[in-house]
Coordinates of C-alpha atoms in Angstrom, one line a residue:
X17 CA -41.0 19.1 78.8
X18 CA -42.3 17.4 75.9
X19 CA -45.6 18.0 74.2
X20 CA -47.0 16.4 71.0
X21 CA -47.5 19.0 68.8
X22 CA -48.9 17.5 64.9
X23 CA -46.3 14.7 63.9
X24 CA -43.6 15.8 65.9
X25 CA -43.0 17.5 69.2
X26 CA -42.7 20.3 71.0
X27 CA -39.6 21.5 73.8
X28 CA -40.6 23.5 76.0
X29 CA -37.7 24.7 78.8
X30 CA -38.3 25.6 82.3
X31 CA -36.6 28.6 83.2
X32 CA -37.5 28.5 87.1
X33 CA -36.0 25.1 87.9
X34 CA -36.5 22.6 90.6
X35 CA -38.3 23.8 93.3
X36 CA -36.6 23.6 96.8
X37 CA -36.9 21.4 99.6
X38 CA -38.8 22.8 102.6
X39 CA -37.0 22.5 106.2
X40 CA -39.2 22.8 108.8
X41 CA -36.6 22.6 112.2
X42 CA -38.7 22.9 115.2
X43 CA -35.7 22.9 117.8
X44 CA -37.0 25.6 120.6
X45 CA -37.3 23.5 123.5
X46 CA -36.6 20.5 121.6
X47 CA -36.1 16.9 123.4
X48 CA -35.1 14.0 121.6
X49 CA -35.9 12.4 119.2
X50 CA -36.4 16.3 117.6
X51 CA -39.0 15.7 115.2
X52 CA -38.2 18.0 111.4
X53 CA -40.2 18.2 108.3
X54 CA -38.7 17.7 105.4
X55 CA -41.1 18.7 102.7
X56 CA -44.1 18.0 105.3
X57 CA -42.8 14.6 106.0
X58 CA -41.7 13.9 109.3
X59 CA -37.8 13.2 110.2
X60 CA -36.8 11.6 113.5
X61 CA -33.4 13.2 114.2
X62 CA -30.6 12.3 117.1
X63 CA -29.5 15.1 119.1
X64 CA -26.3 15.5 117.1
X65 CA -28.3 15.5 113.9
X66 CA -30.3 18.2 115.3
X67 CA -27.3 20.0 116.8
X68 CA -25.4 20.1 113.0
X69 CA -28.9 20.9 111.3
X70 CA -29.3 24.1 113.6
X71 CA -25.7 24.9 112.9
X72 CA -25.9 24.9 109.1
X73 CA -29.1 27.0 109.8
X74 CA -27.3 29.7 111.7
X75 CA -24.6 30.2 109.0
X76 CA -26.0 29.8 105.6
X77 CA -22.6 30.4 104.2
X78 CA -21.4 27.0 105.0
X79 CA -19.3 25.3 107.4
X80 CA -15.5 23.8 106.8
X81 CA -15.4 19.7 107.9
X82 CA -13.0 22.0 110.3
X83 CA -15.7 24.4 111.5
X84 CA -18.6 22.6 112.5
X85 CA -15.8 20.2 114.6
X86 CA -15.4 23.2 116.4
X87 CA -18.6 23.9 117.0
X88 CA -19.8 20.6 117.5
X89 CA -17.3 19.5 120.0
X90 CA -14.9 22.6 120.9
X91 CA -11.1 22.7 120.0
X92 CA -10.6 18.8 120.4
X93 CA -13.1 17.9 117.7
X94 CA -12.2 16.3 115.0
X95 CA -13.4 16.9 110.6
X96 CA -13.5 13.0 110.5
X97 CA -16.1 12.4 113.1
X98 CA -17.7 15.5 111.5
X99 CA -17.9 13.9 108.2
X100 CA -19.3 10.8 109.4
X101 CA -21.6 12.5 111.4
X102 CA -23.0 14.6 108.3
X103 CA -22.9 11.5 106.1
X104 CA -25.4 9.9 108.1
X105 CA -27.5 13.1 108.1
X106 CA -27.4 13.4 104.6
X107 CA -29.1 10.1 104.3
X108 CA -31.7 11.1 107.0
X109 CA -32.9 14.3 105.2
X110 CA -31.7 13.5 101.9
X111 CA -28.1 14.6 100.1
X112 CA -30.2 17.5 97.7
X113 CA -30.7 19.5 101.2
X114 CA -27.6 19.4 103.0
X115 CA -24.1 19.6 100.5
X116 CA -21.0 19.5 101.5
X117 CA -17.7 21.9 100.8
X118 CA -18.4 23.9 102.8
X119 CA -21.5 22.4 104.1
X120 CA -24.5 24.1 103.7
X121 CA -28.3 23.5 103.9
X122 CA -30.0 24.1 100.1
X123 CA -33.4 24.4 101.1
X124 CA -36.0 26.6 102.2
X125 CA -36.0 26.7 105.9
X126 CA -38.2 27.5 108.0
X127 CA -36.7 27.2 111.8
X128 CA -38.2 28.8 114.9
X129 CA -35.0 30.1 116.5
X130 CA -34.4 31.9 113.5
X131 CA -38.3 33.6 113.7
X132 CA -37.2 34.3 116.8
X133 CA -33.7 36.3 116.0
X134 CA -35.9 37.6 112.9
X135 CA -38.3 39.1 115.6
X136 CA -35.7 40.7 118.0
X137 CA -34.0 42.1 115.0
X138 CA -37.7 43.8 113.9
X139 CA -38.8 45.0 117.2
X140 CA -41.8 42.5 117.1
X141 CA -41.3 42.1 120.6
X142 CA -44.9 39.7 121.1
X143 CA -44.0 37.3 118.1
X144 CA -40.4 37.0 120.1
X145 CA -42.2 36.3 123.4
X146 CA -44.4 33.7 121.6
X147 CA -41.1 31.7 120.2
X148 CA -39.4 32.2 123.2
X149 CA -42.3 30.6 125.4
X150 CA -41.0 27.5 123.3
X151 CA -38.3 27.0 125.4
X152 CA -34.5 27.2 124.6
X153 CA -33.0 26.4 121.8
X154 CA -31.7 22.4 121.8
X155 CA -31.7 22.7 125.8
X156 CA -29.8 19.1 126.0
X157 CA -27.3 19.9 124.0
X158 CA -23.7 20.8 125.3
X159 CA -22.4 21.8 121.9
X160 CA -20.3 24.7 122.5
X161 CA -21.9 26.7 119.6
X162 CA -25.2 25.8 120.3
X163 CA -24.9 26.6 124.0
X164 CA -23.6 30.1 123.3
X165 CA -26.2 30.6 120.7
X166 CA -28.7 29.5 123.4
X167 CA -27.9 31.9 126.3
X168 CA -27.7 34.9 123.6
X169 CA -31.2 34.3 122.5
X170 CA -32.1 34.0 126.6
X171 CA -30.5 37.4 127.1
X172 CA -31.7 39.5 123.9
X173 CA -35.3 37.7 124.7
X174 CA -35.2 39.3 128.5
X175 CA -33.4 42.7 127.7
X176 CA -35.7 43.3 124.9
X177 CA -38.6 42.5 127.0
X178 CA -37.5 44.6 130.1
X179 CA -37.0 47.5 127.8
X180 CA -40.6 47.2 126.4
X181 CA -43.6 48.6 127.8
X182 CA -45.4 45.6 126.6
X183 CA -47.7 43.6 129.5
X184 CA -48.8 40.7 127.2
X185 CA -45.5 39.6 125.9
X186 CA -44.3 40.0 129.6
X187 CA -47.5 37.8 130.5
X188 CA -46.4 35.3 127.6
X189 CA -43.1 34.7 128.6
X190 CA -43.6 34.9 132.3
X191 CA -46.5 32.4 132.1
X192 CA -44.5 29.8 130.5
X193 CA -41.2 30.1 132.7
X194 CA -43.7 29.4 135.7
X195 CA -45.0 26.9 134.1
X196 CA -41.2 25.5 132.9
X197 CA -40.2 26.1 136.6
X198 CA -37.9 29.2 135.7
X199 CA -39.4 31.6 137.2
X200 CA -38.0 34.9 136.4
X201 CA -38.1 37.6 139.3
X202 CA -37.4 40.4 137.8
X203 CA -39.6 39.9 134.6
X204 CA -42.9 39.0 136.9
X205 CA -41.7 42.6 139.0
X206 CA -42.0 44.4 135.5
X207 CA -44.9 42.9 134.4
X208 CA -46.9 43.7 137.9
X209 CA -45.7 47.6 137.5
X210 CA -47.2 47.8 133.8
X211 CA -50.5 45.8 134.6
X212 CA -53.5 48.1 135.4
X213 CA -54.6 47.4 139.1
X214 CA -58.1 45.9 137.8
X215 CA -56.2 43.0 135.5
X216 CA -56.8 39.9 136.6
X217 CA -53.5 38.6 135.9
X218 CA -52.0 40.2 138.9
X219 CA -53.3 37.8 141.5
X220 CA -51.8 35.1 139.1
X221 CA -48.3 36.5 139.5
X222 CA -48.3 36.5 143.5

């Protein structure tokens, strides 16, 4: 930066550099259009813009042209329908958040799915009941990797649930399958055998 300093001027350097984009990727039960935040501003994205987005979320690392065909569309996808694909995206979201060789999202991301992983990792077994009440992650989407991603959350959501002694993440999660229709047996059985006999919430689970 310049600043006038007497008859000349002065350099000064920044040392931090450009601050990063902020991602906000709210795909937990997500129907299209999925609406993301890029720097607080919304973005109306197409499934398959939502489907690569998550993917680049999930492996920070980066993605071959080759790799995200794969995960996109299983073994008959194809790196040119990828790269068109991303090209598009890149315009959507802008080119300074998502790069390319590999590809890779450069910004600061803040995705539910991933608070949600975060939270299972940790132990923080309400927080994961909370996300999880979301929904599923991208449930329209039949993108192989995104599918298997989906149903491993569902389980490690329910095991880690089962195995705590924990009524009002139970009520969290039970409440909103019910309300979703997915009513989960065995979760509702738990939850009545960790409820005191005086909670009110019994005569709401049947």
């Amino acid at each position: 930066m310049l600043e006038p300093l007497g008859e000349g001027w002065l350099l000064r350097l920044s040392v931090g550099g450009p601050a990063r984009t902020a991602l906000t990727l709210p795909l937990l039960g997500a129907r299209t259009p999925v609406v993301a935040r890029r720097d607080g501003r919304p973005v109306r994205l197409g499934l398959r813009h939502a489907e690569v987005l998550a993917l680049l979320a999930l492996h920070p690392e980066g993605l071959t042209a080759d790799q995200l065909a794969a995960a996109l569309y299983g073994d008959g996808g194809r790196a040119i329908t990828v790269r068109a694909e991303v090209h598009r995206l890149r315009r959507a979201v802008g080119e300074d958040t998502v790069r390319t060789q590999p590809y890779r999202l450069v910004a600061d991301v803040d995705a539910d799915f991933l608070r949600l992983r975060s939270a299972l990792r940790e132990g923080r077994v309400r927080d994961a009941a909370a996300e999880a009440a979301r929904g599923p992650l991208l449930p329209t989407s039949d993108a192989p990797e995104i599918r298997r991603a989906r149903e491993q959350l569902a389980v490690a959501v329910r095991s880690a649930l089962l195995r705590a002694d924990d009524p009002d993440a139970l009520w969290t999660l039970v409440r909103a399958g019910r309300t979703a229709g997915t009513d989960d047996e065995e979760l509702r059985h738990r939850l009545r055998g960790l409820l005191p006999s005086s909670d009110p919430r019994r005569d709401e689970l049947g």
